[in-house]
Every structure is written in structure tokens, then in C-alpha cells.
mmCIF file of C-alpha atoms in Angstrom:
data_model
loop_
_atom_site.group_PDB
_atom_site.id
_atom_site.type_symbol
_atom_site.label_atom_id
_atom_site.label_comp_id
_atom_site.label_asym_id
_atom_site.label_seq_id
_atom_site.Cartn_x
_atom_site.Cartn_y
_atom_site.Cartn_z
ATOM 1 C CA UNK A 1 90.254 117.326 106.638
ATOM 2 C CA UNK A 2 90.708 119.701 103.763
ATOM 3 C CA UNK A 3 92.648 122.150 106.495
ATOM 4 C CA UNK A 4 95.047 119.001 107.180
ATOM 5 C CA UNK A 5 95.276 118.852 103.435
ATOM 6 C CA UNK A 6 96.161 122.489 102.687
ATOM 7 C CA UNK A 7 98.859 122.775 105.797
ATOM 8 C CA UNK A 8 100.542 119.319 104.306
ATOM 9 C CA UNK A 9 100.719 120.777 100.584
ATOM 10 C CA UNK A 10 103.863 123.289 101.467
ATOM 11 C CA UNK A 11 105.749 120.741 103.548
ATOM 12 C CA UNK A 12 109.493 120.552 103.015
ATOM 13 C CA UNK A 13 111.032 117.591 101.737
ATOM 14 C CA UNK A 14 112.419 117.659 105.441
ATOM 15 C CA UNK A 15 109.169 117.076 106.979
ATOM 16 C CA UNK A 16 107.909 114.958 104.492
ATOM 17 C CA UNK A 17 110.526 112.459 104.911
ATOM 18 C CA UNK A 18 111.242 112.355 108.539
ATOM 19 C CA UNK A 19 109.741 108.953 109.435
ATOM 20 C CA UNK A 20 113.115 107.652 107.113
ATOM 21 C CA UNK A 21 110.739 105.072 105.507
ATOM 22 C CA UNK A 22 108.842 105.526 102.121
ATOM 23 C CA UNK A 23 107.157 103.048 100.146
ATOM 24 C CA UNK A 24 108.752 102.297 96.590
ATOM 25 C CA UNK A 25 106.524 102.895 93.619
ATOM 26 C CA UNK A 26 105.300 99.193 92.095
ATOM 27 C CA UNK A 27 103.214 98.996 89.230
ATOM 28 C CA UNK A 28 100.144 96.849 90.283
ATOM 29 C CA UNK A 29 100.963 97.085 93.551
ATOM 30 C CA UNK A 30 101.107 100.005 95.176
ATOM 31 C CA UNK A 31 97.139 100.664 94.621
ATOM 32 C CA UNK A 32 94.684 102.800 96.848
ATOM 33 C CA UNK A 33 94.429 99.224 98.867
ATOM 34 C CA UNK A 34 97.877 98.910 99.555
ATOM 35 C CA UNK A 35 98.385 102.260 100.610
ATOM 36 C CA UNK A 36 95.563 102.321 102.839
ATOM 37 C CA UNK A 37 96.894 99.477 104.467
ATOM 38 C CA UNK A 38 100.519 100.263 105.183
ATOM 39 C CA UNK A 39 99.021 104.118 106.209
ATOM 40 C CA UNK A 40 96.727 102.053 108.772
ATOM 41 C CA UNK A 41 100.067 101.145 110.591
ATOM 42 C CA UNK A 42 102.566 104.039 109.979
ATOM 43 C CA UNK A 43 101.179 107.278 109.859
ATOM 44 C CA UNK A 44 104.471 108.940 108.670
ATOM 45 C CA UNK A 45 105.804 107.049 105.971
ATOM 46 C CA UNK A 46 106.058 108.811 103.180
ATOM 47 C CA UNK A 47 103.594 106.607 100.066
ATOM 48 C CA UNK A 48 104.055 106.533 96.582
ATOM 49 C CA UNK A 49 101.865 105.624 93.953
ATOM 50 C CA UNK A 50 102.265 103.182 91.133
ATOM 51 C CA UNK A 51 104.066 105.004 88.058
ATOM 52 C CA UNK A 52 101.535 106.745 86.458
ATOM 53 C CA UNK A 53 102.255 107.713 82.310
ATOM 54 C CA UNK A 54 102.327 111.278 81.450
ATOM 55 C CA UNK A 55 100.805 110.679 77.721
ATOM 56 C CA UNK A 56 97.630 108.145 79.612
ATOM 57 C CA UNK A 57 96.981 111.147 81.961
ATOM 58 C CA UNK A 58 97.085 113.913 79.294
ATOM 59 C CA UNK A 59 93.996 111.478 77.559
ATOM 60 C CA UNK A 60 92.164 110.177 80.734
ATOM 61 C CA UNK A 61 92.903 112.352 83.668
ATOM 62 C CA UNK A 62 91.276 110.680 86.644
ATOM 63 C CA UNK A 63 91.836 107.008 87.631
ATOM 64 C CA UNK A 64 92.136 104.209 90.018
ATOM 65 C CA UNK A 65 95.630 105.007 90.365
ATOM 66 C CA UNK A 66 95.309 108.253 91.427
ATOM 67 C CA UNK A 67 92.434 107.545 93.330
ATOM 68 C CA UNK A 68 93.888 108.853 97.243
ATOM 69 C CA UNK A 69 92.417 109.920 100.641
ATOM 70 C CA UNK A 70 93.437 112.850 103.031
ATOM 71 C CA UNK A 71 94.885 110.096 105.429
ATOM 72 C CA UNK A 72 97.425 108.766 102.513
ATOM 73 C CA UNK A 73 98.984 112.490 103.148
ATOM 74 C CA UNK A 74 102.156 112.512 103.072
ATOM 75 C CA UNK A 75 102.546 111.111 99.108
ATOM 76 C CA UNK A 76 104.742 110.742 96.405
ATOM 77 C CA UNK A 77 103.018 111.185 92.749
ATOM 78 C CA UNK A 78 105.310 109.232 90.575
ATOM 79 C CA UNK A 79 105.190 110.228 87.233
ATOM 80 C CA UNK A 80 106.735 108.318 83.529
ATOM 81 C CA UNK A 81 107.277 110.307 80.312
ATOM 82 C CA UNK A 82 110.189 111.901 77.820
ATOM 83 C CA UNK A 83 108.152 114.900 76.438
ATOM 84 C CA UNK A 84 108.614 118.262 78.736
ATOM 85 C CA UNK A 85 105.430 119.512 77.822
ATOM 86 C CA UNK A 86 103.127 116.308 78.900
ATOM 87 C CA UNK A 87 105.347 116.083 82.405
ATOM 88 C CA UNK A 88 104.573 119.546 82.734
ATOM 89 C CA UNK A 89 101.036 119.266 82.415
ATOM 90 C CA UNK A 90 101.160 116.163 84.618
ATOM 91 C CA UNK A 91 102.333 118.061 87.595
ATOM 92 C CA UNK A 92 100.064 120.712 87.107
ATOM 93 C CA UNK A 93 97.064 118.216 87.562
ATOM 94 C CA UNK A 94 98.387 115.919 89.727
ATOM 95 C CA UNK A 95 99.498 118.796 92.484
ATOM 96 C CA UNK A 96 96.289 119.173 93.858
ATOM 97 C CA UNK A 97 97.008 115.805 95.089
ATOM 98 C CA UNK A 98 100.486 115.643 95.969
ATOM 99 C CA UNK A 99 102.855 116.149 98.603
ATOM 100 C CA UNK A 100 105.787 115.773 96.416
ATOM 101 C CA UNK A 101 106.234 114.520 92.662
ATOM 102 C CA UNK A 102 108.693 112.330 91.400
ATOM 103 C CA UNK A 103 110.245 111.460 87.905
ATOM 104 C CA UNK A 104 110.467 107.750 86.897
ATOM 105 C CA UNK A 105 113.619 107.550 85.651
ATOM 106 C CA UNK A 106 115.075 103.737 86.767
ATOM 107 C CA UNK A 107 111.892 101.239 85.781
ATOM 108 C CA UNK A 108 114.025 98.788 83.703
ATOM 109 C CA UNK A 109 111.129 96.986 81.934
ATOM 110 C CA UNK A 110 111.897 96.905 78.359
ATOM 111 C CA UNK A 111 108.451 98.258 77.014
ATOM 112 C CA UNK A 112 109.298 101.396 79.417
ATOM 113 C CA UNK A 113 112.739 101.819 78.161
ATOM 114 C CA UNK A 114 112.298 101.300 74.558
ATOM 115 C CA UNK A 115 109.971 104.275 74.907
ATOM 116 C CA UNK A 116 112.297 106.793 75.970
ATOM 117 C CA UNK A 117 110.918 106.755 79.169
ATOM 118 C CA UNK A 118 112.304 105.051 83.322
ATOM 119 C CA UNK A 119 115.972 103.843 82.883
ATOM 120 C CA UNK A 120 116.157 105.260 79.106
ATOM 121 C CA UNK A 121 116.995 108.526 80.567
ATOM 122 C CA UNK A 122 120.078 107.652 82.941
ATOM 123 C CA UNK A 123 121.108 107.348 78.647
ATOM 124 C CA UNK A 124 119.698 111.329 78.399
ATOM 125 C CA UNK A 125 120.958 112.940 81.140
ATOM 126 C CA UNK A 126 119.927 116.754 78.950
ATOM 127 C CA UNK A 127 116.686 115.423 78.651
ATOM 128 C CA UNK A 128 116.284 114.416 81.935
ATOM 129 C CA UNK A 129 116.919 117.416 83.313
ATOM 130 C CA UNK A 130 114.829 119.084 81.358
ATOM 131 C CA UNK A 131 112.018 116.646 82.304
ATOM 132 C CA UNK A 132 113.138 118.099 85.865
ATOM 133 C CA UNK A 133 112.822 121.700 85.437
ATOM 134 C CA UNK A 134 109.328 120.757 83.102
ATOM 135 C CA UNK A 135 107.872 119.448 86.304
ATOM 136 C CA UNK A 136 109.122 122.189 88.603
ATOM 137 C CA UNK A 137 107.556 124.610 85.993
ATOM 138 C CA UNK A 138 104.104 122.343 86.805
ATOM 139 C CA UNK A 139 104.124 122.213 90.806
ATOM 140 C CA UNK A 140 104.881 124.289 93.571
ATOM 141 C CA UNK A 141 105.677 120.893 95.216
ATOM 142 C CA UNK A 142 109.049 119.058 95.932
ATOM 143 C CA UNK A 143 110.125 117.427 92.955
ATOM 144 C CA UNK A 144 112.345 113.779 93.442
ATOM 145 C CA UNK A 145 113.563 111.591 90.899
ATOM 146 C CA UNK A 146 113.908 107.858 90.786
ATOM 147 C CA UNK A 147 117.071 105.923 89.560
ATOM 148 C CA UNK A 148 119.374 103.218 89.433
ATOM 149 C CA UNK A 149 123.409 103.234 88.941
ATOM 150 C CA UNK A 150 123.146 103.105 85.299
ATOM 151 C CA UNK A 151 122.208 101.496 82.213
ATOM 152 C CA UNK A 152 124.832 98.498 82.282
ATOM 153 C CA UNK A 153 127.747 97.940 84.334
ATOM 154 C CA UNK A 154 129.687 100.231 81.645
ATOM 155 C CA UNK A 155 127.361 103.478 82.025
ATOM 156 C CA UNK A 156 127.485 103.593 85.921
ATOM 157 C CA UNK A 157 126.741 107.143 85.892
ATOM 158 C CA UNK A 158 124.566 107.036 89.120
ATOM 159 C CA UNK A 159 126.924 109.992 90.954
ATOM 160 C CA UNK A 160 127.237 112.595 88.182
ATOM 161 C CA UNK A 161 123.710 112.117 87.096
ATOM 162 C CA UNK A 162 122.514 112.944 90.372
ATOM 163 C CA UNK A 163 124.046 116.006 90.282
ATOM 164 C CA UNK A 164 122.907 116.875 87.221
ATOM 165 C CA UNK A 165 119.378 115.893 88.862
ATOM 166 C CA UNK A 166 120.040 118.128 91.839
ATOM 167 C CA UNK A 167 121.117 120.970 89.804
ATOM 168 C CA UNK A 168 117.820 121.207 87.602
ATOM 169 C CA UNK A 169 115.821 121.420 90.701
ATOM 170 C CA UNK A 170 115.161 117.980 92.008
ATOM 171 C CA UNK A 171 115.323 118.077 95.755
ATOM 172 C CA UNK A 172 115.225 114.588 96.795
ATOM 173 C CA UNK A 173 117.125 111.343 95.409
ATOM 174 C CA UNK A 174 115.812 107.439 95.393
ATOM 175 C CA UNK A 175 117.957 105.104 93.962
ATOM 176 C CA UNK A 176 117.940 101.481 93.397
ATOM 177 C CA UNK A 177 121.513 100.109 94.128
ATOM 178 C CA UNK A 178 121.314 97.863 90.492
ATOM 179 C CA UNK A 179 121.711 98.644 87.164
ATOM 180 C CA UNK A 180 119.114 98.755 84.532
ATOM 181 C CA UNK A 181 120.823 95.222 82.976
ATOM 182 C CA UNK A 182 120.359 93.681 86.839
ATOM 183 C CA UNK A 183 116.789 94.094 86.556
ATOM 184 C CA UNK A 184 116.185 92.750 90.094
ATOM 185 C CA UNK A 185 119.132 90.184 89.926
ATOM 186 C CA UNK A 186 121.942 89.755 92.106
ATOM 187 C CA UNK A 187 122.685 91.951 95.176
ATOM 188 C CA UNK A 188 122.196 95.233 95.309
ATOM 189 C CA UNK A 189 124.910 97.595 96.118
ATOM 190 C CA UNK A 190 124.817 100.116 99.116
ATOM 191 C CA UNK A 191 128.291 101.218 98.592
ATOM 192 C CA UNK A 192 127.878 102.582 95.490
ATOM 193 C CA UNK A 193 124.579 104.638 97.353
ATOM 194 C CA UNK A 194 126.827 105.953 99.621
ATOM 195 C CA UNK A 195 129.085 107.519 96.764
ATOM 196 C CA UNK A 196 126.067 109.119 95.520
ATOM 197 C CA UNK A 197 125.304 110.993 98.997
ATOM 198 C CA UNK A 198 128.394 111.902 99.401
ATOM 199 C CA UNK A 199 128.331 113.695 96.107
ATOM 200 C CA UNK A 200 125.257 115.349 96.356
ATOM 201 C CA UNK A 201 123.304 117.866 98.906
ATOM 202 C CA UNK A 202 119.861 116.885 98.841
ATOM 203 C CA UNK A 203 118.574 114.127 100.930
ATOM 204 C CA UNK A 204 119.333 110.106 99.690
ATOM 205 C CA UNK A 205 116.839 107.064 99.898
ATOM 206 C CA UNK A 206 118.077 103.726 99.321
ATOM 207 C CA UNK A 207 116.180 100.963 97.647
ATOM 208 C CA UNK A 208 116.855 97.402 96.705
ATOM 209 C CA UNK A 209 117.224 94.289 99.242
ATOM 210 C CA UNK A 210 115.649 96.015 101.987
ATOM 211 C CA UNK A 211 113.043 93.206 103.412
ATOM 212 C CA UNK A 212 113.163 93.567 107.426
ATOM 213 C CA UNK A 213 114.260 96.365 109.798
ATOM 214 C CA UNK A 214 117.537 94.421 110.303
ATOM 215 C CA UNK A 215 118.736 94.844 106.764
ATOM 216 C CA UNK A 216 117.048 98.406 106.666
ATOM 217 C CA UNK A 217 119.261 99.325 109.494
ATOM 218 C CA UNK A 218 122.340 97.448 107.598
ATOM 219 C CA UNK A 219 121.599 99.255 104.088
ATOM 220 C CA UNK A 220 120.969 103.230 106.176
ATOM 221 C CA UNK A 221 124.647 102.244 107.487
ATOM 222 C CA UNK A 222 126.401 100.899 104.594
ATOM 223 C CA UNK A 223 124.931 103.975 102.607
ATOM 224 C CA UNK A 224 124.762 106.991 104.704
ATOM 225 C CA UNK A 225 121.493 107.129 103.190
ATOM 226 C CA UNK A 226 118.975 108.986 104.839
ATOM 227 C CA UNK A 227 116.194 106.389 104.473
ATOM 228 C CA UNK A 228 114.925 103.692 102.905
ATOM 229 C CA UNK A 229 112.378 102.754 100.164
ATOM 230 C CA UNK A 230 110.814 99.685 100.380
ATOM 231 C CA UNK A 231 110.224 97.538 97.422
ATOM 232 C CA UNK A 232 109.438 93.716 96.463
#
């Protein structure tokens, strides 16, 4: 088991993402249970954990929500936090564990966001990527981000804040077809995900509305997106 471990810690973002499928980060949700579970039936999708705060694991380290077993391999640490030092230091511990990490950067819940931190930085896009390139310093794993098309309807800034993503060093996209102000309202829109991979050259999940293989196949062809995350 440790050998599986150790040959799935250099995977490429390639390999680690071939099944097309990932499971969306959901806090209270997507627990050592849940994972186990959806693992039990698909043995390549790619899991995420719940968001986990970079300040709460500076103070506690180890917890139930990054509790994990070799069989959860491949997985997605997500990771919340404004300070470059603390998301640094996040990486470092949590790449023992991971497959890939990824930056929180679209949670629109307003305790989140009037921190600085999820949805707050589509706002920041310097400080974002320097969140980015804090992380890269912290893991010799692929690094992803998280986001939505913007703050409000008047900031959507979705395409040339994934490039500014991609060229600090993130090497994989998810984003939410809403904005922040949508919260989970409304439809979201695969267009607009296909104008982000069109614009970019790292690989593209699509999240948001995606509740059956029907409309997963509908949302991969209405935004050229090369997968899917799946959410609520």
C-alpha cells in the first residue's frame, strides 16, 4: 500500500484526471464517509476534501477532515486562506497526503468572503497569485484552483483571471459557471466555461447543475470542458 502511495504522489495532472469526473469540495459533506463511499464505486475519480482553513491547520494540524486512506488515492487537498506564508505551510503538511492541492478561491459564503478568503480573491487577482506560487513553493504536487465567473455580474473576470491563475503556476482549472452574487441561484452557465478553456492551456472542469450523466454529457459539450465536478 505505501508503494501504491509513493508511485501515485508524482502523477501528472493528466493521469490524475483521466476518469473526467471529480468530486466538488462541500463543506460537511465531502467527509472520510463520503469519500469512501463514492471511491467504493469509481476507482478513478479524482476526490476532494471539504475546504480545509490554512490559519485552523497552522494551530491543529491533524483532523477528521484530513483523515484519508491509500484507496481515496487519487485526491484533491483543498485548501482556504489570504496569507502566503500559512498556504505555504499548508501544502507543505498536507503533501504527504495529496495527489494534487487546490486553492479555494470561489466559496461565496459571506463569513468566507468577508475574510479575505474563497470568492474575495476573484477581487485580488495579485494576491491570488501569489497564494498560487506560495503553495507551489509548499508541494511538489499539482497545484489547481477553484473559482467562479466573478464577484457580481459586473466583475465577470472568470477568463483573464484564469490566466493569471495559469501563469503563477496553477495547472488545473475548476470553475463554477455562477457568480459569487448567484450563490447557487439560477442556472449556471456553460458558455461562459467554454470561454475560459478556450483562453487558457491547462486542463478545465466544469461545475454547477451537473446532477445525472445526461446533463454531465450536456455541460462537457456546451463547455469543451474536460470534465466535470460534481456538486449539490
Amino acid at each position: 500500500m505505501l508503494q501504491q502511495h509513493l508511485q501515485q504522489k508524482n502523477k501528472s495532472v493528466k493521469e490524475l484526471i483521466k476518469s473526467k469526473v471529480s468530486l466538488a469540495p462541500m463543506a460537511g459533506i465531502t467527509d472520510y464517509v463520503l469519500r469512501s463511499m463514492v471511491r467504493r464505486y469509481s476507482k478513478d475519480a479524482l476526490l476532494t476534501t471539504e475546504m480545509i482553513s490554512s490559519e485552523f491547520l497552522a494551530q491543529v494540524k491533524e483532523s477528521d477532515i484530513t483523515k484519508t486512506d491509500e484507496n481515496h488515492h487519487p485526491i484533491n487537498f483543498q485548501i482556504s486562506g489570504h496569507k502566503p506564508h500559512l498556504m505555504k505551510a499548508a501544502a507543505e503538511y498536507l503533501t504527504q497526503k495529496a495527489d494534487m492541492i487546490d486553492i479555494n478561491m470561489g466559496c461565496p459564503v459571506n463569513k468566507v468572503v468577508k475574510g479575505q478568503d474563497g470568492c474575495a480573491l476573484m477581487r485580488n487577482p495579485s494576491l491570488a497569485a501569489e497564494l498560487v506560487q506560495a503553495v507551489k513553493e509548499g508541494t511538489d504536487k499539482p497545484v489547481s484552483v477553484k473559482f467562479r465567473l466573478g464577484y457580481t455580474f459586473d466583475e465577470l473576470n472568470y477568463v483573464e483571471f484564469g490566466q493569471q491563475m495559469q501563469e503563477a503556476g496553477a495547472e488545473f482549472i475548476t470553475i463554477h459557471g455562477r457568480t459569487r452574487s448567484q450563490f447557487y441561484a439560477d442556472k449556471a452557465d456553460w458558455g461562459k466555461i467554454r470561454d475560459l478553456k478556450r483562453n487558457v492551456d491547462i486542463p478545465v472542469f466544469a461545475n454547477g447543475d451537473i446532477v445525472s450523466i445526461e446533463t454531465a454529457e450536456q455541460c462537457i459539450n456546451e463547455s469543451e470542458a474536460d470534465g466535470v465536478a460534481i456538486g449539490r
